[in-house]
CSV table of C-alpha atoms and ligand atoms in Angstrom, one decimal:
chain,number,residue,atom,x,y,z
S,122,MET,CA,-15.0,-4.1,8.2
S,123,GLU,CA,-12.9,-4.6,9.9
S,124,LYS,CA,-13.8,-3.5,13.9
S,125,LYS,CA,-11.9,0.4,14.3
S,126,ILE,CA,-8.5,0.3,16.4
S,127,ARG,CA,-9.2,2.8,19.1
S,128,VAL,CA,-6.0,4.7,20.3
S,129,LEU,CA,-5.7,7.0,23.6
S,130,VAL,CA,-2.8,10.0,22.3
S,131,ALA,CA,-1.6,10.3,25.6
S,132,LYS,CA,1.0,12.9,27.2
S,133,PRO,CA,2.4,12.1,30.5
S,134,GLY,CA,4.9,14.3,32.4
S,135,LEU,CA,5.8,17.6,33.2
S,136,ASP,CA,6.3,19.5,29.8
S,137,GLY,CA,3.9,21.8,28.1
S,138,HIS,CA,4.3,21.2,24.9
S,139,ASP,CA,1.9,19.0,23.1
S,140,ARG,CA,1.9,20.2,18.8
S,141,GLY,CA,3.7,16.6,18.3
S,142,ALA,CA,1.1,14.5,20.2
S,143,LEU,CA,-1.9,16.5,18.4
S,144,VAL,CA,0.5,15.2,15.2
S,145,ILE,CA,0.3,12.6,15.8
S,146,ALA,CA,-3.7,11.8,16.5
S,147,GLN,CA,-4.1,13.2,13.4
S,148,ALA,CA,-2.1,11.3,11.4
S,149,PHE,CA,-3.5,8.1,13.1
S,150,ARG,CA,-7.1,9.5,12.7
S,151,ASP,CA,-6.1,10.0,9.5
S,152,GLU,CA,-4.9,5.8,9.0
S,153,GLY,CA,-8.5,5.0,10.0
S,154,PHE,CA,-8.5,4.4,13.8
S,155,GLU,CA,-10.8,6.0,16.5
S,156,VAL,CA,-8.5,9.0,17.6
S,157,ILE,CA,-8.5,10.0,21.0
S,158,TYR,CA,-6.3,12.7,22.9
S,159,THR,CA,-5.5,13.3,26.7
S,160,GLY,CA,-4.9,16.3,27.1
S,161,LEU,CA,-1.4,18.0,28.6
S,162,ARG,CA,0.5,16.5,31.8
S,163,GLN,CA,-1.6,13.3,32.3
S,164,THR,CA,-0.1,10.8,35.2
S,165,PRO,CA,-0.3,7.6,34.2
S,166,ALA,CA,-2.8,6.8,36.5
S,167,GLN,CA,-4.9,9.1,35.1
S,168,ILE,CA,-3.4,7.8,31.4
S,169,VAL,CA,-4.8,3.9,32.4
S,170,ASN,CA,-8.6,5.3,33.7
S,171,SER,CA,-8.7,7.0,30.3
S,172,ALA,CA,-7.4,3.8,28.5
S,173,ILE,CA,-9.4,1.4,30.5
S,174,GLN,CA,-12.7,4.0,30.8
S,175,GLU,CA,-12.3,4.5,26.2
S,176,ASP,CA,-12.1,0.7,25.8
S,177,VAL,CA,-9.1,1.6,23.7
S,178,ASN,CA,-6.8,-1.2,22.5
S,179,ILE,CA,-4.0,0.3,22.4
S,180,ILE,CA,-2.7,3.7,24.5
S,181,GLY,CA,0.6,5.5,22.7
S,182,LEU,CA,2.4,8.0,25.1
S,183,SER,CA,4.6,11.0,24.0
S,184,CYS,CA,6.9,12.2,26.2
S,185,LEU,CA,9.3,15.2,25.6
S,186,SER,CA,10.3,16.0,29.6
S,187,GLY,CA,13.4,12.7,29.3
S,188,ALA,CA,11.6,11.3,32.2
S,189,HIS,CA,9.5,8.4,29.8
S,190,ASN,CA,11.6,5.4,32.7
S,191,GLU,CA,9.2,6.8,34.7
S,192,LEU,CA,6.3,7.5,32.7
S,193,PHE,CA,6.5,4.7,30.8
S,194,PRO,CA,6.8,1.4,32.9
S,195,GLU,CA,4.1,3.2,35.4
S,196,VAL,CA,1.6,2.4,32.5
S,197,VAL,CA,2.1,-1.1,31.7
S,198,ARG,CA,2.5,-1.5,35.7
S,199,LEU,CA,-1.0,0.0,36.7
S,200,LEU,CA,-2.8,-2.0,33.2
S,201,LYS,CA,-1.5,-5.5,34.9
S,202,GLU,CA,-3.0,-3.7,38.3
S,203,LYS,CA,-6.6,-2.9,36.6
S,204,GLY,CA,-6.9,-6.6,34.3
S,205,ALA,CA,-5.7,-4.3,31.4
S,206,GLU,CA,-2.9,-5.9,30.2
S,207,ASP,CA,-3.9,-6.2,27.1
S,208,ILE,CA,-4.1,-3.2,26.1
S,209,ILE,CA,-1.0,-2.2,24.3
S,210,VAL,CA,1.1,0.5,24.9
S,211,VAL,CA,3.5,2.4,21.7
S,212,GLY,CA,5.7,5.6,23.2
S,213,GLY,CA,7.8,7.7,21.1
S,214,GLY,CA,8.8,11.7,21.3
S,215,VAL,CA,12.2,12.6,22.6
S,216,ILE,CA,13.8,8.8,23.0
S,217,PRO,CA,18.0,7.6,22.9
S,218,GLU,CA,18.0,4.8,21.4
S,219,GLU,CA,20.1,3.3,24.5
S,220,ASP,CA,16.6,3.7,27.1
S,221,ILE,CA,14.8,1.4,24.1
S,222,PRO,CA,15.4,-2.1,25.7
S,223,PHE,CA,14.8,-1.1,29.3
S,224,LEU,CA,11.5,0.2,28.5
S,225,GLU,CA,10.9,-2.6,26.0
S,226,GLN,CA,11.7,-5.1,28.7
S,227,ASN,CA,9.5,-3.0,30.8
S,228,GLY,CA,6.4,-4.5,28.3
S,229,ILE,CA,6.2,-1.0,26.3
S,230,ALA,CA,5.7,-2.7,23.1
S,231,ARG,CA,6.8,-0.9,19.9
S,232,VAL,CA,9.9,2.4,20.6
S,233,PHE,CA,9.5,4.3,17.9
S,234,THR,CA,11.9,7.3,17.7
S,235,PRO,CA,11.6,10.5,15.5
S,236,GLY,CA,12.5,8.7,12.6
S,237,THR,CA,9.7,6.3,12.2
S,238,SER,CA,6.4,7.7,9.8
S,239,THR,CA,3.1,7.6,10.9
S,240,VAL,CA,2.1,5.5,8.6
S,241,ASP,CA,4.4,2.7,9.6
S,242,ALA,CA,3.3,2.9,13.3
S,243,ALA,CA,-0.4,2.6,12.5
S,244,ASN,CA,1.2,0.0,10.3
S,245,TYR,CA,2.6,-1.7,13.3
S,246,ILE,CA,-0.5,-0.9,15.5
S,247,ARG,CA,-3.0,-2.7,13.0
S,248,SER,CA,-0.4,-6.2,12.7
S,249,THR,CA,-0.9,-6.2,17.3
S,250,GLN,CA,-4.6,-6.3,16.3
S,251,GLY,CA,-4.4,-9.4,13.8
S,252,GLN,CA,-5.7,-5.9,11.3
S,253,GLY,CA,-3.7,-5.7,7.5
S,254,GLY,CA,-1.5,-8.9,7.7
S,255,GLU,CA,-4.2,-9.7,4.4
S,256,PRO,CA,-3.6,-8.2,1.6
S,257,LEU,CA,-6.9,-6.7,-0.6
S,258,MET,CA,-6.9,-9.6,-2.8
S,259,ALA,CA,-5.3,-13.1,-3.0
S,260,ALA,CA,-2.2,-12.8,-5.2
S,261,PRO,CA,-2.0,-12.9,-8.8
S,262,GLN,CA,-1.0,-15.6,-10.8
S,263,LYS,CA,1.3,-14.7,-13.2
S,264,ILE,CA,3.3,-11.6,-15.0
S,265,ASP,CA,0.6,-12.9,-18.0
S,266,HIS,CA,3.4,-10.1,-20.2
S,267,ILE,CA,5.1,-7.3,-20.1
S,268,GLY,CA,4.1,-4.6,-22.8
S,269,ILE,CA,6.8,-2.1,-24.8
S,270,ALA,CA,6.3,1.1,-26.7
S,271,VAL,CA,7.4,0.2,-29.6
S,272,LYS,CA,7.0,2.6,-33.5
S,273,ASN,CA,7.8,0.2,-35.9
S,274,LEU,CA,6.2,-3.0,-34.8
S,275,ASP,CA,7.9,-5.1,-37.7
S,276,GLU,CA,11.2,-4.0,-36.8
S,277,SER,CA,11.1,-4.9,-33.7
S,278,VAL,CA,9.5,-8.2,-33.7
S,279,GLN,CA,12.7,-9.0,-35.8
S,280,PHE,CA,15.4,-8.2,-33.3
S,281,TYR,CA,13.1,-10.1,-30.4
S,282,THR,CA,13.0,-12.6,-32.2
S,283,GLN,CA,16.5,-13.0,-33.9
S,284,MET,CA,18.8,-11.3,-31.5
S,285,LEU,CA,17.5,-12.3,-28.4
S,286,GLY,CA,16.0,-15.7,-29.8
S,287,LEU,CA,12.2,-14.8,-28.4
S,288,LYS,CA,9.0,-17.0,-30.3
S,289,LEU,CA,6.4,-15.3,-31.9
S,290,GLN,CA,3.2,-15.8,-31.2
S,291,GLY,CA,1.1,-13.7,-33.6
S,292,ILE,CA,0.3,-10.0,-34.3
S,293,GLU,CA,-2.8,-8.4,-34.3
S,294,THR,CA,-4.4,-5.3,-34.3
S,295,VAL,CA,-6.5,-4.2,-31.8
S,296,GLU,CA,-9.3,-1.6,-32.8
S,297,SER,CA,-10.2,-0.3,-29.7
S,298,GLU,CA,-7.0,0.7,-28.3
S,299,LYS,CA,-5.8,1.8,-32.4
S,300,VAL,CA,-2.9,-0.6,-31.9
S,301,ARG,CA,-1.0,-3.6,-33.6
S,302,VAL,CA,0.0,-5.6,-30.8
S,303,ALA,CA,3.2,-8.5,-31.6
S,304,PHE,CA,3.3,-11.3,-29.1
S,305,LEU,CA,6.9,-12.5,-27.6
S,306,GLU,CA,6.8,-16.1,-25.8
S,307,ILE,CA,9.1,-16.3,-23.1
S,308,GLY,CA,8.7,-18.7,-20.6
S,309,GLU,CA,5.7,-19.2,-18.7
S,310,THR,CA,5.1,-14.8,-20.0
S,311,ARG,CA,5.4,-13.2,-22.7
S,312,LEU,CA,6.5,-9.4,-24.1
S,313,GLU,CA,3.4,-8.0,-25.7
S,314,LEU,CA,4.7,-5.3,-28.6
S,315,VAL,CA,2.9,-2.3,-29.1
S,316,GLU,CA,2.7,0.4,-32.6
S,317,PRO,CA,-0.2,2.8,-32.6
S,318,THR,CA,-1.6,2.6,-35.8
S,319,SER,CA,-3.3,5.7,-35.5
S,320,GLU,CA,-2.1,9.8,-33.5
S,321,GLU,CA,-4.9,9.6,-31.9
S,322,SER,CA,-3.7,5.8,-29.8
S,323,ALA,CA,-2.6,6.4,-25.8
S,324,ILE,CA,0.5,4.6,-27.4
S,325,ALA,CA,0.7,6.9,-29.9
S,326,LYS,CA,1.0,10.0,-27.1
S,327,PHE,CA,3.0,8.1,-24.4
S,328,LEU,CA,6.1,7.5,-27.5
S,329,ASP,CA,5.4,11.4,-28.0
S,330,LYS,CA,6.3,12.1,-24.3
S,331,LYS,CA,8.9,8.9,-23.9
S,332,GLY,CA,9.4,7.4,-26.1
S,333,GLU,CA,10.0,3.8,-27.0
S,334,GLY,CA,10.4,1.7,-23.7
S,335,ILE,CA,8.2,-0.6,-21.3
S,336,HIS,CA,4.8,0.5,-20.7
S,337,HIS,CA,2.8,-1.8,-18.4
S,338,ILE,CA,3.0,-5.1,-16.4
S,339,ALA,CA,-0.3,-7.4,-17.3
S,340,LEU,CA,-1.2,-9.3,-14.2
S,341,LYS,CA,-2.7,-12.4,-15.1
S,342,VAL,CA,-5.6,-12.9,-12.3
S,343,ASP,CA,-9.3,-14.8,-12.2
S,344,ASN,CA,-12.5,-12.6,-10.5
S,345,GLN,CA,-11.3,-9.1,-12.6
S,346,GLN,CA,-14.7,-7.3,-11.8
S,347,ASP,CA,-14.0,-7.9,-7.9
S,348,ARG,CA,-10.9,-7.2,-8.1
S,349,LEU,CA,-11.2,-3.6,-10.0
S,350,ASP,CA,-14.4,-2.8,-6.8
S,351,ALA,CA,-12.1,-3.8,-4.3
S,352,LEU,CA,-9.2,-1.5,-5.5
S,353,LYS,CA,-11.9,1.5,-5.8
S,354,ASN,CA,-13.4,0.9,-2.9
S,355,ALA,CA,-9.6,1.1,-1.4
S,356,GLY,CA,-9.8,4.0,-3.4
S,357,ILE,CA,-7.6,3.3,-5.8
S,358,GLN,CA,-7.4,4.9,-9.0
S,359,LEU,CA,-8.4,3.1,-11.8
S,360,ILE,CA,-7.8,3.8,-15.7
S,361,ASN,CA,-10.8,1.0,-16.6
S,362,GLU,CA,-13.1,0.6,-13.9
S,363,THR,CA,-14.7,-2.9,-16.2
S,364,PRO,CA,-12.2,-4.6,-18.5
S,365,LYS,CA,-13.0,-4.1,-22.2
S,366,LEU,CA,-11.8,-6.8,-24.4
S,367,GLY,CA,-7.7,-6.2,-25.5
S,368,ALA,CA,-5.6,-8.0,-27.9
S,369,HIS,CA,-5.4,-11.9,-27.2
S,370,ASN,CA,-8.7,-11.8,-26.6
S,371,ASN,CA,-8.3,-11.4,-23.3
S,372,MET,CA,-10.4,-8.8,-20.7
S,373,VAL,CA,-8.1,-5.9,-20.3
S,374,ALA,CA,-8.0,-3.5,-17.1
S,375,PHE,CA,-5.5,-1.0,-16.0
S,376,LEU,CA,-5.0,0.4,-13.2
S,377,HIS,CA,-4.1,4.3,-12.6
S,378,PRO,CA,0.2,4.6,-12.7
S,379,LYS,CA,-0.5,7.7,-10.1
S,380,ALA,CA,-1.9,4.9,-7.5
S,381,THR,CA,0.8,2.3,-8.6
S,382,LYS,CA,4.0,4.0,-7.6
S,383,GLY,CA,4.0,4.9,-11.6
S,384,VAL,CA,4.3,1.4,-13.2
S,385,LEU,CA,0.5,1.3,-16.1
S,386,ILE,CA,-0.8,-2.0,-14.2
S,387,GLU,CA,-3.1,-4.3,-16.5
S,388,LEU,CA,-5.0,-7.1,-15.1
S,389,CYS,CA,-5.8,-9.5,-17.6
S,390,GLU,CA,-8.7,-12.2,-17.4
S,391,LYS,CA,-9.2,-14.6,-19.9
S,392,ALA,CA,-12.5,-14.1,-22.2
S,393,SER,CA,-14.8,-16.8,-22.1
S,394,GLU,CA,-14.8,-18.4,-25.5
Q,967,ZN,ZN1,-1.2,-5.3,-23.0
């Protein structure tokens, strides 16, 4: 478990609106940060004292008053004075584009404009703490195959072999899925044509809804179960929490398209013989 990043959200200056700061504070909490909010009208000295007391990693300054060119560098200067320059200062609010170089030269690590999403800001903050750089899992080995839903397998095989010159590896029936599949070799990877053998098959439902076309992308992995567990723990919705035997002596498990930007992803691993 990574250490929680502590962020002080502070509003220096005299403007009396903190809705924006509160929204950012909440968004950062949702990103898993420990957030302390100072409240309105803080002086740079008060902000720096709170930051040191609360032992934060980041100070997020939000300023609408137009005084950012004085206030932000002053926070950086006071941090240095107190030997706390390891605390990173970022800024946001209403800041004209042309002020950003000045602020960055004066120690503001990053200035977020109103167009920056809080997700991007949070990712930046994580990167400053050496977090978020490591992916959840090691890279899959390759695209094992691309699954294509077809109405008529034999006709489709004919097209792919005769018209496109792909080599047929074999045709088999997968009873558990109520499908018949054909694998076609293409370099390192394959196409998997899938035809339903029953109206009950998920592929039949797919064809009804969307017609023929690309159905899924299968990534070849090792440690399949560990990966599924890690994804589940990260809140990724799975169709199969444990792998099941699929075509071609592969153990397969699907991730829910809702969690994968609309693409049905299969993780597959050769079953132990
Ligand atoms: Zn597949």
